[in-house]
PDB file of C-alpha atoms in Angstrom:
ATOM      1  CA  MET A 270     151.821  76.117 333.397  1.00  0.00           C
ATOM      2  CA  PRO A 271     148.870  73.756 334.106  1.00  0.00           C
ATOM      3  CA  ARG A 272     145.447  75.446 334.251  1.00  0.00           C
ATOM      4  CA  VAL A 273     142.006  74.631 335.561  1.00  0.00           C
ATOM      5  CA  VAL A 274     140.087  73.312 332.547  1.00  0.00           C
ATOM      6  CA  HIS A 275     136.998  71.689 334.067  1.00  0.00           C
ATOM      7  CA  PHE A 276     134.872  71.813 337.217  1.00  0.00           C
ATOM      8  CA  GLU A 277     132.562  69.230 338.724  1.00  0.00           C
ATOM      9  CA  ILE A 278     129.574  69.546 341.006  1.00  0.00           C
ATOM     10  CA  SER A 279     128.613  66.611 343.208  1.00  0.00           C
ATOM     11  CA  ALA A 280     124.927  66.209 344.047  1.00  0.00           C
ATOM     12  CA  ASP A 281     122.769  63.914 346.148  1.00  0.00           C
ATOM     13  CA  ASP A 282     119.965  64.422 343.608  1.00  0.00           C
ATOM     14  CA  PRO A 283     121.460  65.193 340.164  1.00  0.00           C
ATOM     15  CA  ALA A 284     118.080  65.995 338.587  1.00  0.00           C
ATOM     16  CA  ARG A 285     117.403  68.580 341.284  1.00  0.00           C
ATOM     17  CA  ALA A 286     120.895  70.068 340.829  1.00  0.00           C
ATOM     18  CA  VAL A 287     120.484  70.203 337.040  1.00  0.00           C
ATOM     19  CA  LYS A 288     117.249  72.143 337.484  1.00  0.00           C
ATOM     20  CA  PHE A 289     118.836  74.485 340.035  1.00  0.00           C
ATOM     21  CA  TYR A 290     121.862  75.443 337.917  1.00  0.00           C
ATOM     22  CA  SER A 291     119.786  75.674 334.741  1.00  0.00           C
ATOM     23  CA  ASP A 292     117.229  77.925 336.442  1.00  0.00           C
ATOM     24  CA  VAL A 293     119.762  80.136 338.241  1.00  0.00           C
ATOM     25  CA  PHE A 294     122.448  80.575 335.559  1.00  0.00           C
ATOM     26  CA  GLY A 295     120.799  79.338 332.374  1.00  0.00           C
ATOM     27  CA  TRP A 296     123.518  76.716 331.945  1.00  0.00           C
ATOM     28  CA  GLU A 297     122.883  74.022 329.336  1.00  0.00           C
ATOM     29  CA  ILE A 298     123.149  70.655 331.067  1.00  0.00           C
ATOM     30  CA  GLN A 299     122.828  67.365 329.209  1.00  0.00           C
ATOM     31  CA  LYS A 300     123.244  63.735 330.224  1.00  0.00           C
ATOM     32  CA  TRP A 301     126.523  62.309 328.941  1.00  0.00           C
ATOM     33  CA  ASP A 302     126.314  59.066 326.960  1.00  0.00           C
ATOM     34  CA  GLY A 303     129.373  57.695 328.749  1.00  0.00           C
ATOM     35  CA  PRO A 304     129.598  54.696 331.069  1.00  0.00           C
ATOM     36  CA  GLN A 305     128.403  56.457 334.225  1.00  0.00           C
ATOM     37  CA  ASP A 306     125.718  58.817 335.503  1.00  0.00           C
ATOM     38  CA  TYR A 307     127.297  62.095 334.441  1.00  0.00           C
ATOM     39  CA  TRP A 308     125.935  65.342 333.046  1.00  0.00           C
ATOM     40  CA  LEU A 309     127.924  67.810 330.913  1.00  0.00           C
ATOM     41  CA  VAL A 310     127.566  71.473 331.920  1.00  0.00           C
ATOM     42  CA  ARG A 311     127.986  74.185 329.284  1.00  0.00           C
ATOM     43  CA  THR A 312     128.355  77.558 330.987  1.00  0.00           C
ATOM     44  CA  GLY A 313     128.709  79.846 327.984  1.00  0.00           C
ATOM     45  CA  GLU A 314     129.787  80.392 324.428  1.00  0.00           C
ATOM     46  CA  ASP A 315     133.030  78.881 323.168  1.00  0.00           C
ATOM     47  CA  GLY A 316     135.791  81.442 322.740  1.00  0.00           C
ATOM     48  CA  LYS A 317     134.731  83.525 325.738  1.00  0.00           C
ATOM     49  CA  PRO A 318     136.434  83.404 329.172  1.00  0.00           C
ATOM     50  CA  GLY A 319     135.272  80.602 331.435  1.00  0.00           C
ATOM     51  CA  ILE A 320     135.202  76.833 331.586  1.00  0.00           C
ATOM     52  CA  ASN A 321     132.598  74.129 331.235  1.00  0.00           C
ATOM     53  CA  GLY A 322     132.094  71.315 333.665  1.00  0.00           C
ATOM     54  CA  GLY A 323     130.181  68.306 334.799  1.00  0.00           C
ATOM     55  CA  LEU A 324     127.713  67.167 337.431  1.00  0.00           C
ATOM     56  CA  PHE A 325     127.556  63.733 339.048  1.00  0.00           C
ATOM     57  CA  LYS A 326     125.791  61.796 341.784  1.00  0.00           C
ATOM     58  CA  ARG A 327     127.769  62.244 344.980  1.00  0.00           C
ATOM     59  CA  GLN A 328     129.773  59.209 346.038  1.00  0.00           C
ATOM     60  CA  GLY A 329     132.380  58.927 348.755  1.00  0.00           C
ATOM     61  CA  PRO A 330     134.356  61.908 350.038  1.00  0.00           C
ATOM     62  CA  MET A 331     133.635  64.350 347.210  1.00  0.00           C
ATOM     63  CA  THR A 332     131.377  67.219 348.180  1.00  0.00           C
ATOM     64  CA  GLY A 333     130.796  70.662 346.754  1.00  0.00           C
ATOM     65  CA  HIS A 334     132.785  71.628 343.680  1.00  0.00           C
ATOM     66  CA  VAL A 335     135.941  70.013 342.313  1.00  0.00           C
ATOM     67  CA  ASN A 336     138.304  71.781 339.925  1.00  0.00           C
ATOM     68  CA  THR A 337     140.312  69.711 337.449  1.00  0.00           C
ATOM     69  CA  VAL A 338     143.728  70.795 336.190  1.00  0.00           C
ATOM     70  CA  GLU A 339     145.032  69.749 332.757  1.00  0.00           C
ATOM     71  CA  VAL A 340     148.581  68.319 332.897  1.00  0.00           C
ATOM     72  CA  ASP A 341     150.900  66.889 330.274  1.00  0.00           C
ATOM     73  CA  ASP A 342     152.140  63.928 332.372  1.00  0.00           C
ATOM     74  CA  LEU A 343     149.579  62.617 334.848  1.00  0.00           C
ATOM     75  CA  ASP A 344     151.906  60.178 336.603  1.00  0.00           C
ATOM     76  CA  ALA A 345     154.568  62.856 337.130  1.00  0.00           C
ATOM     77  CA  PHE A 346     152.029  65.248 338.653  1.00  0.00           C
ATOM     78  CA  VAL A 347     150.611  62.520 340.920  1.00  0.00           C
ATOM     79  CA  SER A 348     154.167  62.018 342.182  1.00  0.00           C
ATOM     80  CA  LYS A 349     154.497  65.774 342.791  1.00  0.00           C
ATOM     81  CA  VAL A 350     151.226  65.765 344.745  1.00  0.00           C
ATOM     82  CA  ILE A 351     152.428  62.944 347.008  1.00  0.00           C
ATOM     83  CA  GLU A 352     155.915  64.451 347.438  1.00  0.00           C
ATOM     84  CA  SER A 353     154.315  67.760 348.441  1.00  0.00           C
ATOM     85  CA  GLY A 354     152.157  66.215 351.188  1.00  0.00           C
ATOM     86  CA  GLY A 355     148.976  65.483 349.231  1.00  0.00           C
ATOM     87  CA  SER A 356     147.357  62.136 348.498  1.00  0.00           C
ATOM     88  CA  VAL A 357     145.379  60.260 345.875  1.00  0.00           C
ATOM     89  CA  VAL A 358     141.712  59.690 346.776  1.00  0.00           C
ATOM     90  CA  VAL A 359     140.503  58.113 343.498  1.00  0.00           C
ATOM     91  CA  GLU A 360     143.045  56.157 341.474  1.00  0.00           C
ATOM     92  CA  LYS A 361     143.829  56.845 337.823  1.00  0.00           C
ATOM     93  CA  MET A 362     140.925  55.977 335.541  1.00  0.00           C
ATOM     94  CA  ALA A 363     140.222  56.205 331.840  1.00  0.00           C
ATOM     95  CA  ILE A 364     137.604  58.511 330.404  1.00  0.00           C
ATOM     96  CA  PRO A 365     137.066  56.679 327.091  1.00  0.00           C
ATOM     97  CA  GLY A 366     138.089  58.754 324.106  1.00  0.00           C
ATOM     98  CA  VAL A 367     139.001  61.743 326.308  1.00  0.00           C
ATOM     99  CA  GLY A 368     141.942  60.907 328.567  1.00  0.00           C
ATOM    100  CA  TRP A 369     143.018  59.928 332.062  1.00  0.00           C
ATOM    101  CA  LEU A 370     141.778  61.310 335.372  1.00  0.00           C
ATOM    102  CA  VAL A 371     142.824  61.009 339.002  1.00  0.00           C
ATOM    103  CA  TYR A 372     141.397  62.770 342.063  1.00  0.00           C
ATOM    104  CA  CYS A 373     143.783  64.038 344.725  1.00  0.00           C
ATOM    105  CA  LYS A 374     143.586  65.738 348.107  1.00  0.00           C
ATOM    106  CA  ASP A 375     145.820  68.674 348.995  1.00  0.00           C
ATOM    107  CA  THR A 376     147.376  69.411 352.395  1.00  0.00           C
ATOM    108  CA  GLU A 377     144.157  71.177 353.467  1.00  0.00           C
ATOM    109  CA  ASP A 378     141.870  68.200 352.637  1.00  0.00           C
ATOM    110  CA  SER A 379     140.524  69.872 349.476  1.00  0.00           C
ATOM    111  CA  ILE A 380     139.908  67.512 346.575  1.00  0.00           C
ATOM    112  CA  PHE A 381     140.921  68.360 342.999  1.00  0.00           C
ATOM    113  CA  GLY A 382     141.286  66.470 339.747  1.00  0.00           C
ATOM    114  CA  LEU A 383     144.254  66.010 337.429  1.00  0.00           C
ATOM    115  CA  HIS A 384     143.550  65.241 333.767  1.00  0.00           C
ATOM    116  CA  GLN A 385     145.810  64.175 330.902  1.00  0.00           C
ATOM    117  CA  ALA A 386     144.291  64.260 327.437  1.00  0.00           C
ATOM    118  CA  ASP A 387     144.557  60.990 325.490  1.00  0.00           C
ATOM    119  CA  ALA A 388     141.981  60.189 322.786  1.00  0.00           C
ATOM    120  CA  SER A 389     143.058  56.521 322.894  1.00  0.00           C
ATOM    121  CA  ALA A 390     142.111  56.102 326.586  1.00  0.00           C
ATOM    122  CA  LYS A 391     139.772  53.138 327.168  1.00  0.00           C
TER     123      LYS A 391
END
């Protein structure tokens, strides 16, 4: 059964958001060396319940928090989303060395991510 494995926080001012979440929860937030403005959020010790996430500069329709679900076949799950009345809001993209990601909208206009691990993604 697919599970939520990652969350994302969109922010108008990422530096301000980093300070807020670090001050409030003590989360460790570091700039990612990837191809975009993205910060990795570590919320606790490995091996304990919970998930880590990311923070990015808000663009387009994404607001608030976005949960990402790990799936074994991204294309098949995108088809399921569409067949069930949802839609794709950001097309499939590579996260180099990590995998593939697509953002979808459910029947209630809530946005979520689908991720398929693939270390060869470029």
